[in-house]
XYZ file of C-alpha atoms in Angstrom:
593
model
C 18.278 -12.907 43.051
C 15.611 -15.788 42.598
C 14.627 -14.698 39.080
C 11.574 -17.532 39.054
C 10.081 -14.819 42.120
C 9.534 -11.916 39.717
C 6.441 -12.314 37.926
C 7.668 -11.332 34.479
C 10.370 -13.528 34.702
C 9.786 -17.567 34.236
C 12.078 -20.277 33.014
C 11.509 -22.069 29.526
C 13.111 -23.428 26.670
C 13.973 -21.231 23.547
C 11.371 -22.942 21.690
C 8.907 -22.491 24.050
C 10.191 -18.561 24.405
C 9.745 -18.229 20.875
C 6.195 -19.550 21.400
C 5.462 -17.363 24.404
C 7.014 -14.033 22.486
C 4.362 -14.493 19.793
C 1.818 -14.605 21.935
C 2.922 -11.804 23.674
C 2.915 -9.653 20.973
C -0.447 -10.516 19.839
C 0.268 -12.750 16.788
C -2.392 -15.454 15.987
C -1.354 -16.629 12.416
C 1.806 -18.267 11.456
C 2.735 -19.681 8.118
C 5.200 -22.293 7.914
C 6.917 -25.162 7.137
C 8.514 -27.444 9.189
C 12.718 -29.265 8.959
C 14.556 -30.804 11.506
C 16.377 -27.414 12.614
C 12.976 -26.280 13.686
C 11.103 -28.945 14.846
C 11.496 -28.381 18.701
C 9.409 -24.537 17.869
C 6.751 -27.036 16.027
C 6.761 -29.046 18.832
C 6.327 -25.764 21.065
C 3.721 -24.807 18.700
C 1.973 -28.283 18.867
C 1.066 -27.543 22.470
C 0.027 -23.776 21.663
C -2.653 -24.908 18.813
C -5.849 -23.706 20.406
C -3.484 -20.032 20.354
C -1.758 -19.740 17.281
C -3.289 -21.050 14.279
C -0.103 -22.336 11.973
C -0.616 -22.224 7.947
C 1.567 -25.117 6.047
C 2.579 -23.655 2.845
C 3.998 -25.736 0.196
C 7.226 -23.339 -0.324
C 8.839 -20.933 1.786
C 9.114 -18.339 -0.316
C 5.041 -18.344 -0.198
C 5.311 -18.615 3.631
C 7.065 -14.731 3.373
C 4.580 -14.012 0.690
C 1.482 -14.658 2.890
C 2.801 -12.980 5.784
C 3.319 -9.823 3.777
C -0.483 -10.263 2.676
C -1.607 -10.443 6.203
C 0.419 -7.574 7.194
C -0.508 -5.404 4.438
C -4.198 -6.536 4.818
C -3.996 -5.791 8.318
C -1.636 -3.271 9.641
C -0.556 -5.700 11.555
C 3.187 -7.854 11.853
C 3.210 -11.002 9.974
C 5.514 -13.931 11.002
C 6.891 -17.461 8.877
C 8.304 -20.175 10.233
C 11.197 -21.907 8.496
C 13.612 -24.725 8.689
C 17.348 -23.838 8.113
C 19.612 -24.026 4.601
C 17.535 -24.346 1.956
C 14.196 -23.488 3.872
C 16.142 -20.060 4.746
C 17.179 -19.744 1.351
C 13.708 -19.756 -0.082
C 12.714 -16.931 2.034
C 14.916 -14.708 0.548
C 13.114 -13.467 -2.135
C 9.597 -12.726 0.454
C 12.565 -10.542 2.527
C 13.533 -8.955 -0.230
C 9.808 -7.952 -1.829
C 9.136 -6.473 1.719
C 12.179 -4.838 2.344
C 11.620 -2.850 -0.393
C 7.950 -2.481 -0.077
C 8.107 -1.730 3.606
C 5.890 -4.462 4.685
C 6.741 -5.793 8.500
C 6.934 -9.409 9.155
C 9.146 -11.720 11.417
C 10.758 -14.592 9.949
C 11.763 -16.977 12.152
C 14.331 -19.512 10.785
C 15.669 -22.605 12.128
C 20.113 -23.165 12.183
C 22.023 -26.158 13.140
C 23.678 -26.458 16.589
C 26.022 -23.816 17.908
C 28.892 -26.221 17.561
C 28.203 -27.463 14.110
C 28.115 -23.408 12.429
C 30.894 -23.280 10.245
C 31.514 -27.161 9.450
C 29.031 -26.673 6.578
C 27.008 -29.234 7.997
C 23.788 -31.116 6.898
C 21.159 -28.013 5.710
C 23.636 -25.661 6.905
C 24.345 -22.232 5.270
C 24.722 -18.451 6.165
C 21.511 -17.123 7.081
C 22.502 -13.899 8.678
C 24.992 -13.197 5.581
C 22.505 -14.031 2.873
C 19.685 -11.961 4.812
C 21.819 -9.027 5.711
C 21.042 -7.167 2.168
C 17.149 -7.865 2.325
C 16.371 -7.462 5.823
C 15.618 -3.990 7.969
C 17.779 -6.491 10.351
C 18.638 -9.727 11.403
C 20.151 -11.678 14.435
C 21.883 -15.469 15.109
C 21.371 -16.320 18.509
C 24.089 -17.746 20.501
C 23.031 -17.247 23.817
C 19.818 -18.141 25.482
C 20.355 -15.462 27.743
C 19.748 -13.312 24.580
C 16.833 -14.704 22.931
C 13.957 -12.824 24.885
C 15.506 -9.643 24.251
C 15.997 -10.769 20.414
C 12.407 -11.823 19.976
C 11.007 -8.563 21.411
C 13.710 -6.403 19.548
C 12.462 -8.062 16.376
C 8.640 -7.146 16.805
C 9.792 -3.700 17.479
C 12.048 -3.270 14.433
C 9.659 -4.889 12.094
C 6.671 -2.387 13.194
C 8.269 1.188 13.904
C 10.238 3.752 11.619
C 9.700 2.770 8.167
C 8.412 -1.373 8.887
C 10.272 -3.973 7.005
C 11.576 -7.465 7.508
C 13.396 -9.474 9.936
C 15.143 -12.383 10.579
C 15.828 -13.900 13.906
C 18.050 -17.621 13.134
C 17.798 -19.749 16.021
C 19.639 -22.682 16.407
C 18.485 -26.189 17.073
C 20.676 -26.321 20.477
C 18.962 -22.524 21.584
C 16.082 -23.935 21.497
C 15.961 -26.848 23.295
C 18.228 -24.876 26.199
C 16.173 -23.491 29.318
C 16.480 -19.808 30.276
C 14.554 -17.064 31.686
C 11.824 -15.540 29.423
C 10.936 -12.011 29.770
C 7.840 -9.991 28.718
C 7.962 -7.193 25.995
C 7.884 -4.515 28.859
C 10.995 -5.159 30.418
C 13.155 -4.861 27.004
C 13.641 -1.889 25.362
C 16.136 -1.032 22.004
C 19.199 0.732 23.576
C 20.056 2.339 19.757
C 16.735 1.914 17.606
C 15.151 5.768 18.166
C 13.013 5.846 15.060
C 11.480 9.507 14.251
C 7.919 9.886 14.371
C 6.676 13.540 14.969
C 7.210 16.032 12.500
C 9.288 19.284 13.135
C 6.516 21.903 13.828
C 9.125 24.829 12.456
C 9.220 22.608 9.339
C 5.724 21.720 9.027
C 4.818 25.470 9.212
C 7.729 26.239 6.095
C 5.597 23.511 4.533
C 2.149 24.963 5.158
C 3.668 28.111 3.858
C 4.844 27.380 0.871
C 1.383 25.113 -0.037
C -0.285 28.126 0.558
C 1.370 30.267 -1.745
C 1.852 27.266 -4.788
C -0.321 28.267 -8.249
C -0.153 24.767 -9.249
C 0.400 22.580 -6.275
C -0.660 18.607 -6.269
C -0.194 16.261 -3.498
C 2.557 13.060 -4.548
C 1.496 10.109 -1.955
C 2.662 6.587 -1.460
C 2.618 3.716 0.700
C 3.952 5.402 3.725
C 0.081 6.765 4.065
C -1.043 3.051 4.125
C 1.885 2.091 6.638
C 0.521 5.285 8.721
C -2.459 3.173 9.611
C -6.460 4.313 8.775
C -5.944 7.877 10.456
C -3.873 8.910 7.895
C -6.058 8.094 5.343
C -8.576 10.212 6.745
C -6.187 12.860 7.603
C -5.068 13.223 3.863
C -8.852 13.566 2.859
C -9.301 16.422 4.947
C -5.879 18.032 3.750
C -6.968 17.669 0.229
C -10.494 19.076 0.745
C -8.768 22.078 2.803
C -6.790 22.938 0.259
C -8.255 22.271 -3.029
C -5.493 20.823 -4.193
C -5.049 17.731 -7.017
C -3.805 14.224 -5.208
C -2.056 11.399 -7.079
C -0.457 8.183 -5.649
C 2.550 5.322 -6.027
C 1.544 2.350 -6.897
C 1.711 1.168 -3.380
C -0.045 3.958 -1.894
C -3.362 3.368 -3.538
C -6.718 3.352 -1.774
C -5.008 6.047 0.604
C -7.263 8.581 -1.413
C -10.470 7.614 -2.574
C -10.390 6.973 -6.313
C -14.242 8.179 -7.164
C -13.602 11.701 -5.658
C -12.819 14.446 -8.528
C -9.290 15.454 -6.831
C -7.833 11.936 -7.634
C -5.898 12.327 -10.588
C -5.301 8.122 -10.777
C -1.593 6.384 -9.983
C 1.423 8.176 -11.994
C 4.507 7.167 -12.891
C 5.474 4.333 -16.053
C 1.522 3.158 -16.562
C 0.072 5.925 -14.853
C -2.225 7.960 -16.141
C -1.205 11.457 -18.928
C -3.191 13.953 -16.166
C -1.227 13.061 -13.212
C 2.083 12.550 -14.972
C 1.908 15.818 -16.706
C 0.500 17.659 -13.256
C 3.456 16.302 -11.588
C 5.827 17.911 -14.327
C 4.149 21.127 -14.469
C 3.401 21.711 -10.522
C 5.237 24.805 -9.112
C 4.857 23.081 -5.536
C 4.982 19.324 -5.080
C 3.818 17.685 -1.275
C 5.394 14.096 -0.965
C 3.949 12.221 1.688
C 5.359 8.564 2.311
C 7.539 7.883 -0.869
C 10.623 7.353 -2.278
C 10.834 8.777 -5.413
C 11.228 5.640 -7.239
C 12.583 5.572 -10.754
C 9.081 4.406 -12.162
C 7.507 7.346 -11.133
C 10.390 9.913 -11.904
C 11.550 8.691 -15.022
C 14.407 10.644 -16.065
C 16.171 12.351 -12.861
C 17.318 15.018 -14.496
C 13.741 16.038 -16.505
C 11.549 15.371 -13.033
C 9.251 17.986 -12.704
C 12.165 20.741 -12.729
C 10.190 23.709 -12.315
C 8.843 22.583 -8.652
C 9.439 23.341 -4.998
C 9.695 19.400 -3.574
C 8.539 18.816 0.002
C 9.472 15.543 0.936
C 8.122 14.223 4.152
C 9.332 10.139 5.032
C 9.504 8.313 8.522
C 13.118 7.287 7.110
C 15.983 9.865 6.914
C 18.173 7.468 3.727
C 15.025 8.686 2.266
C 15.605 12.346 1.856
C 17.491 13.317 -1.087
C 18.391 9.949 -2.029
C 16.760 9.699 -5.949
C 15.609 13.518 -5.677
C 16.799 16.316 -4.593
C 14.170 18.152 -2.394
C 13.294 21.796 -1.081
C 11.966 20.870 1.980
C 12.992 17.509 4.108
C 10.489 16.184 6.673
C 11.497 13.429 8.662
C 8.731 12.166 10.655
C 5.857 9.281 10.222
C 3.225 10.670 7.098
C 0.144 10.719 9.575
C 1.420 12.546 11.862
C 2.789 14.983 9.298
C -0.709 15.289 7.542
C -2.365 15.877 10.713
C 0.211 18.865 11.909
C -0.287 20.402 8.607
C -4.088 20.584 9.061
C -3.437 22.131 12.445
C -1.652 24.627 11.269
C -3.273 25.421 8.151
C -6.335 25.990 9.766
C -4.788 28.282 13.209
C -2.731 30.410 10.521
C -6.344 30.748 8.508
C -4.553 29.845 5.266
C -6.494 29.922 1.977
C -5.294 28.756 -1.504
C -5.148 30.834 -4.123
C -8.639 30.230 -6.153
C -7.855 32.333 -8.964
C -4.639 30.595 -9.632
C -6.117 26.646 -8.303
C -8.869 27.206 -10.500
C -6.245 27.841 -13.573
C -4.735 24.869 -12.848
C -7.670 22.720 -12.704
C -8.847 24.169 -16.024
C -5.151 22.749 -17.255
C -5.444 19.410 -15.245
C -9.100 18.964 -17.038
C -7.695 19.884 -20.600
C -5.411 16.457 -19.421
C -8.359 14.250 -18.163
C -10.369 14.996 -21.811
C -7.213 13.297 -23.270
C -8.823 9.793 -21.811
C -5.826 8.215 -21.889
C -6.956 4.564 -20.482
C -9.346 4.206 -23.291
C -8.950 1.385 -25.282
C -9.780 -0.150 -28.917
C -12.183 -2.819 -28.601
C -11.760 -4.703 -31.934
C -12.899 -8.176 -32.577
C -15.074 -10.480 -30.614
C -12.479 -11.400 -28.077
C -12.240 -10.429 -24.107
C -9.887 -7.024 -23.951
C -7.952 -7.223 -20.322
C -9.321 -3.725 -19.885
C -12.905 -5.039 -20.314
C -12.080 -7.663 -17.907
C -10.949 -5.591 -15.135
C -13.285 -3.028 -15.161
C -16.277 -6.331 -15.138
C -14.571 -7.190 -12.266
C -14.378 -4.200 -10.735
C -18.361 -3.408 -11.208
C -19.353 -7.074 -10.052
C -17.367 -6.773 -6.823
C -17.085 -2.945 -6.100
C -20.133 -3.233 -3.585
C -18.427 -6.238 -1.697
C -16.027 -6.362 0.824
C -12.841 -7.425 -1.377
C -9.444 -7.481 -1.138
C -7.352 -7.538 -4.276
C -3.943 -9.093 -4.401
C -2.197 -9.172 -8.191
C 1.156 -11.053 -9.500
C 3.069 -8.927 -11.388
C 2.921 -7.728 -15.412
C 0.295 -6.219 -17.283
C -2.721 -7.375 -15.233
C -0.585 -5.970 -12.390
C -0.883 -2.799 -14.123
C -4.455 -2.797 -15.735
C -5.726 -3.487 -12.018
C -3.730 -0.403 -10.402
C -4.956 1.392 -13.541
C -9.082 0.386 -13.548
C -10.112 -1.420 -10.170
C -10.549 1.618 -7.968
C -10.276 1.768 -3.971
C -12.137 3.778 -1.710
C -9.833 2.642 1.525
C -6.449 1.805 2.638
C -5.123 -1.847 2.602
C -7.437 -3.359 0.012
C -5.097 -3.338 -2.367
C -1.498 -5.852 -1.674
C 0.859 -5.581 -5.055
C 5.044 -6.550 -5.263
C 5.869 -2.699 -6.243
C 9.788 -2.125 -6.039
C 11.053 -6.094 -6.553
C 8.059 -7.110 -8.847
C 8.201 -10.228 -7.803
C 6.327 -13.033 -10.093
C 4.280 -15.262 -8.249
C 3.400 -12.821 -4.792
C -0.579 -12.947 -5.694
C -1.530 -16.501 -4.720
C 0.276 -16.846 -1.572
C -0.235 -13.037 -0.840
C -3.961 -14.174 -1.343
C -4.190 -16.355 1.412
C -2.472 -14.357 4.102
C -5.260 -12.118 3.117
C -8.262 -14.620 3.371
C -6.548 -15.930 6.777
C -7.228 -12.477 7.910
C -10.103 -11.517 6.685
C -12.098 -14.866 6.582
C -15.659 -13.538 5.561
C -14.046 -11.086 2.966
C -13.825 -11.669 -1.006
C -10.250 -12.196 -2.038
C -9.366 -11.747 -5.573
C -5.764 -12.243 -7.217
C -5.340 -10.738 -10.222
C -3.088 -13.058 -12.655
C -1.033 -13.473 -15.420
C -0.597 -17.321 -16.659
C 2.877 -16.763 -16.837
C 2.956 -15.121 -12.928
C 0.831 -17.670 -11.525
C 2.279 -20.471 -11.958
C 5.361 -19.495 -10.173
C 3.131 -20.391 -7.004
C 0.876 -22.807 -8.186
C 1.552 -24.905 -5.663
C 0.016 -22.593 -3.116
C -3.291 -24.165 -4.210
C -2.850 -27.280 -1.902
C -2.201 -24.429 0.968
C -5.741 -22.988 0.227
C -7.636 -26.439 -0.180
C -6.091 -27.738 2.779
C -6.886 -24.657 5.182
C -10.186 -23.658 3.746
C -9.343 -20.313 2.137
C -11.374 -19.959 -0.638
C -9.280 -17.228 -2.991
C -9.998 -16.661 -6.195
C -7.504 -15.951 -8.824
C -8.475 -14.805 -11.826
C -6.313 -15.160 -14.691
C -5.801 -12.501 -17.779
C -4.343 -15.678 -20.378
C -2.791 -13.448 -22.880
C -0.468 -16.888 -23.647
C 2.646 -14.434 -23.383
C 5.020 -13.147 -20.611
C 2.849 -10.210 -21.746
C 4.773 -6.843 -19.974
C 8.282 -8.294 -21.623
C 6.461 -8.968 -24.749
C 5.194 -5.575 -24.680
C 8.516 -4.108 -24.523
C 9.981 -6.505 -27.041
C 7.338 -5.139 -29.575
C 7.867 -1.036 -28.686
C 11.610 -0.952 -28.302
C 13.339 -4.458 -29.994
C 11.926 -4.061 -33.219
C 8.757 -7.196 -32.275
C 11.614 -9.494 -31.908
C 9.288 -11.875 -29.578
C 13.043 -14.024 -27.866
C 11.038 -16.804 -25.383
C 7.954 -15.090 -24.201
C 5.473 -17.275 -25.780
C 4.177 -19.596 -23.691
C 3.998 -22.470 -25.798
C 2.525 -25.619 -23.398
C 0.815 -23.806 -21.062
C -1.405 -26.066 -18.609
C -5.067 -26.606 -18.638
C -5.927 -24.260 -15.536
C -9.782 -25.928 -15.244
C -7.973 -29.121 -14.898
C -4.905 -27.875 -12.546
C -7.776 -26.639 -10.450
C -9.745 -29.781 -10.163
C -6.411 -31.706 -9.150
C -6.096 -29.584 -6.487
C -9.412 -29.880 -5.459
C -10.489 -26.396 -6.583
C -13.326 -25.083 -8.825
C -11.880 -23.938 -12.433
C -13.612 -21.482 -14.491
C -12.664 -20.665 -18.171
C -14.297 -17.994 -20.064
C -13.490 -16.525 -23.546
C -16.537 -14.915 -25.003
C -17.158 -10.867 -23.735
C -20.695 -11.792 -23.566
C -20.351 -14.419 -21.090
C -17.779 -12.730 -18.433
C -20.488 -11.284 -16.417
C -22.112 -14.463 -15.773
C -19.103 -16.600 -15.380
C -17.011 -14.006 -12.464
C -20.437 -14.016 -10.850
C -20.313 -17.923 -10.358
C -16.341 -17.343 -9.596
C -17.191 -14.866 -6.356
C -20.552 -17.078 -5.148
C -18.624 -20.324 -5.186
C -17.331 -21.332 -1.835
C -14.324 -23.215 -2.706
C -10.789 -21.786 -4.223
C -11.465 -20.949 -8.102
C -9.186 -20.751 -11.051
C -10.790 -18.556 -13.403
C -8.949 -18.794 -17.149
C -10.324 -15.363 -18.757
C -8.754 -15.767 -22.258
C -7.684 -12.315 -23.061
C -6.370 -10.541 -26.368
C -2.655 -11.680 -27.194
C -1.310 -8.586 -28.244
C -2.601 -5.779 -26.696
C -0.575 -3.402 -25.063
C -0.531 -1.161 -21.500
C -0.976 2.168 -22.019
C -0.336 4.848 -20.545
C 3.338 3.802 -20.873
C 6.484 5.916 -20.030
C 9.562 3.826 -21.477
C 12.759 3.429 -18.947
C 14.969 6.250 -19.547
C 12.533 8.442 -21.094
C 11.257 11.818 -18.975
C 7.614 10.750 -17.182
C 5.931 13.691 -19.275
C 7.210 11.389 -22.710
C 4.750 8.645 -22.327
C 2.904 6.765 -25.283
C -0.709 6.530 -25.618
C -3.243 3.759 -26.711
C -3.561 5.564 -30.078
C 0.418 6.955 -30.150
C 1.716 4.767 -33.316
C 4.391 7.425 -34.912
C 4.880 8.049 -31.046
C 5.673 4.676 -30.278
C 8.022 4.031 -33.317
C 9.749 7.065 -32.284
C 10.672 5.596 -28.945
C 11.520 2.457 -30.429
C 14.189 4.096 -32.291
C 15.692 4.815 -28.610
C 15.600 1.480 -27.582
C 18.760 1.219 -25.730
C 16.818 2.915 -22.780
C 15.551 -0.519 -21.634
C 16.522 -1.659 -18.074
């Protein structure tokens, strides 16, 4: 057969397949950085520049980071480019963050020649084996014959069932080889079957049991977001069918609009006393698209024991896993939230008001507890004060918030509240210092006309400082606006509740001058430490057109509350004003991670 006769089959080099495959799957941004393992894809690229706009990073580890911004941002895959040993080695910890976050992006690393793997030559090292634990999967080509069918695997792996990262390690020799490229169509996963509709039988035991809970509450997490917009507005017209209180993960928030009256906030270790306690005290529980992650449940064995679970999740290692559950769905969370719409409204369900209405009385008698109030003492900036500025100043613009992670991490899930999906991009299950900044400018890459904000701590952000030459170089104008609390302030936190306020190497004693840092890179720095001036000051920050540095200089000690310490049941959590509560979990101090 003359395979250069068949239209969807034409003869290149694997670097130019690589090329062609990206192109083919609709990708337009790449972020990158270039070593001799990989330079025949850059030259590849070189020729496809008016296509595929690449993004030089100044680390690899902030190439993964970006590409998890644009994906998250987006719904779409994100893709880095990296050299191999040590630029494969830097990517780990972007795989890992997105592994466990679910976030789908294609790394594409560089390897030396075929004949050279295993001599522990010049950059070389074990890509595949290092990846294996943080990747949804990962490949070494050895055959140009494969790479096509490699390529579009990857795409398809990354995107479908529950997303997460891959790795596809090409080496030098692959790519310069000719073979015959073919397009996405023609290759199809033998093995990979990933669920996707619900179980209508098990749907219906669902809708069932909803109808006949006295103090129900829906439990939802990123797998809405990963659903795409329709599920969003799916879930909005379950909860206003059914009356029924709605909470969310950390990553699933803006999947339920935060100004509507059925939002009880985010639960779990800083979430907020009303959804903690509604999610101890429900008789019927509906998760949609989470995990059951140890920062929302707390204690396993004190997690809301009096409740039915329904546990719907695209991926079966899922069920049962951290929790055991009633009911096990197994099917993507839009399409499950849609089903149980149809179905509640052919079978004419109703909730029970008497018994709804009982429990909203209780879930209000939780709200008046105001449990993100704060003590505004002295003349300084509170971080809650800053937030919550931020969030008035920018609410009515089209912004995107990415955050490091720590207490601002927290304060922002806690105060800036979204109205949509995939506003809001956050490290949840690796907490991973110094995912903001690059994050950030996946983000603005994306969404070019769009306000993009990452919330910082000093500590956080300069774990990725160097991403600053990344967004001066390629235009992105982010703005990252630091809380300066001059302490690793989360650790610090703990080190005052539950070691006694023995403060071991959290201070940050020489921190830089961020107005200066900012002009070196050719940035705009802001500093602002007065509470009377931080309107003013974040209003210049979001009208100037150039990357800012804003240093807000925030109170040193203050604390984020709600707080649920690790080990402790989520219904034990210590409040703003909790002192005798707070010594008595300090006396339990072992429970720290």
């Amino acid at each position: 057969m003359d395979k250069t006769m068949i239209p969807s089959i034409k003869e290149m080099t694997g670097a130019e397949m690589v090329i062609q495959a990206l192109k083919d799957h609709g990708v337009e941004h790449i972020f990158g950085y270039p070593g001799g393992a990989v330079l025949p894809i850059y030259d590849a690229l070189f020729a496809a520049a008016n296509e595929l706009v690449h993004v030089l990073v100044r680390h690899e580890q902030g190439a993964v980071h970006a590409a998890e911004g644009y994906a998250r941002s987006t719904g779409k895959c994100g893709v880095a480019l990296v050299t191999s040993g040590p630029g494969a080695t830097n990517a780990v910890t972007g795989l890992a963050d997105a592994l466990l976050d679910s976030i789908p992006i294609v790394v594409l690393s560089g390897q030396v020649a075929t004949h050279l793997i295993g001599t522990d030559a010049f950059q070389e090292c074990d890509t595949v084996g290092i990846t294996r634990p943080c990747t949804k999967h990962n490949w070494l080509v050895k055959d140009i014959a494969d790479l096509p069918r490699i390529l579009h695997e990857a795409f398809q792996i990354a995107t479908t069932g529950r997303p997460g990262p891959v790795v596809i390690d090409i080496p030098k020799d692959i790519q310069f080889k000719k073979g015959f490229y073919v397009e996405p169509g023609s290759v199809s996963h033998r093995t990979y079957k990933p669920p996707f509709e619900a179980d209508i039988d098990a749907i219906s035991q669902a809708v069932a049991l909803m109808a006949s809970a006295k103090k129900p509450i829906f439990y939802t997490g990123g797998g809405v977001i990963n659903a795409g917009p329709a599920a969003s507005e799916h879930l909005r017209e379950l909860v206003e069918l059914t009356g029924f209180p709605v909470t969310s993960t950390l990553m699933g928030l803006g999947a339920y609009p935060a100004s509507d009256d059925k939002w009880l906030g985010m639960l779990g270790m800083h979430g907020t006393y009303e959804a903690n306690w509604a999610m101890h005290d429900c008789d019927v529980m509906i998760g949609l698209g989470v995990r059951f992650d140890d920062r929302v449940t707390g204690r396993i064995d004190a997690f809301s024991p009096g409740s039915k679970k329904i546990h719907v999740d695209i991926d079966p290692s899922q069920i049962n896993k951290n929790i055991r559950v009633d009911l096990p769905i197994i099917a993507d969370a839009g399409q499950a939230i849609k089903a149980m719409i149809k179905v509640w409204k052919q079978k004419e369900y109703k909730a029970d008001k008497k018994a709804l209405a009982e429990w909203w009385e209780q879930i209000e008698r939780w709200r008046a507890k105001n449990c993100l109030a704060y003590k505004q003492n002295g003349n300084g900036i509170k971080p809650q004060y800053a937030i919550d500025r931020l969030y008035e100043l920018t609410k009515n613009r089209d912004t995107y918030i990415t955050t490091e992670v720590g207490q601002h991490q927290m304060w922002a899930a806690q105060r800036y509240k979204f109205e949509q999906p995939n506003r809001w991009m956050t490290s949840g299950g690796l907490g991973t210092m110094g995912y903001g900044i690059p994050a950030a400018l996946g983000v603005q890459l994306a969404h070019r006309d769009s306000l993009v904000i990452d919330i910082a701590g000093e500590g956080s952000v300069q774990m990725t400082m160097q991403e600053m030459s990344t967004a001066v170089q390629s235009n992105l104008p982010i703005k990252i606006f630091i809380l300066n609390n001059r302490y690793l302030g989360m650790v610090r936190q703990w080190q005052q509740l539950l070691h006694g306020g023995r403060y071991s190497h959290t201070y940050s004693e020489a921190l830089p001058d961020f107005v200066k840092m900012a002009e070196a890179f050719g940035c705009v720095g802001i500093r602002c430490d007065k509470p009377e001036d931080l309107d003013a000051a974040i209003l210049k920050m979001i009208d100037c057109p150039k990357p800012v540095l804003f240093d807000c200089i925030v109170d040193q000690m203050e604390n984020c509350y709600p707080m649920i310490p690790s080990g402790a049941a989520h219904n034990e959590m210590i409040l703003c004003d909790a002192d005798e509560e707070a010594t008595q979990v300090s006396d339990a101090g072992k429970m720290l991670v």
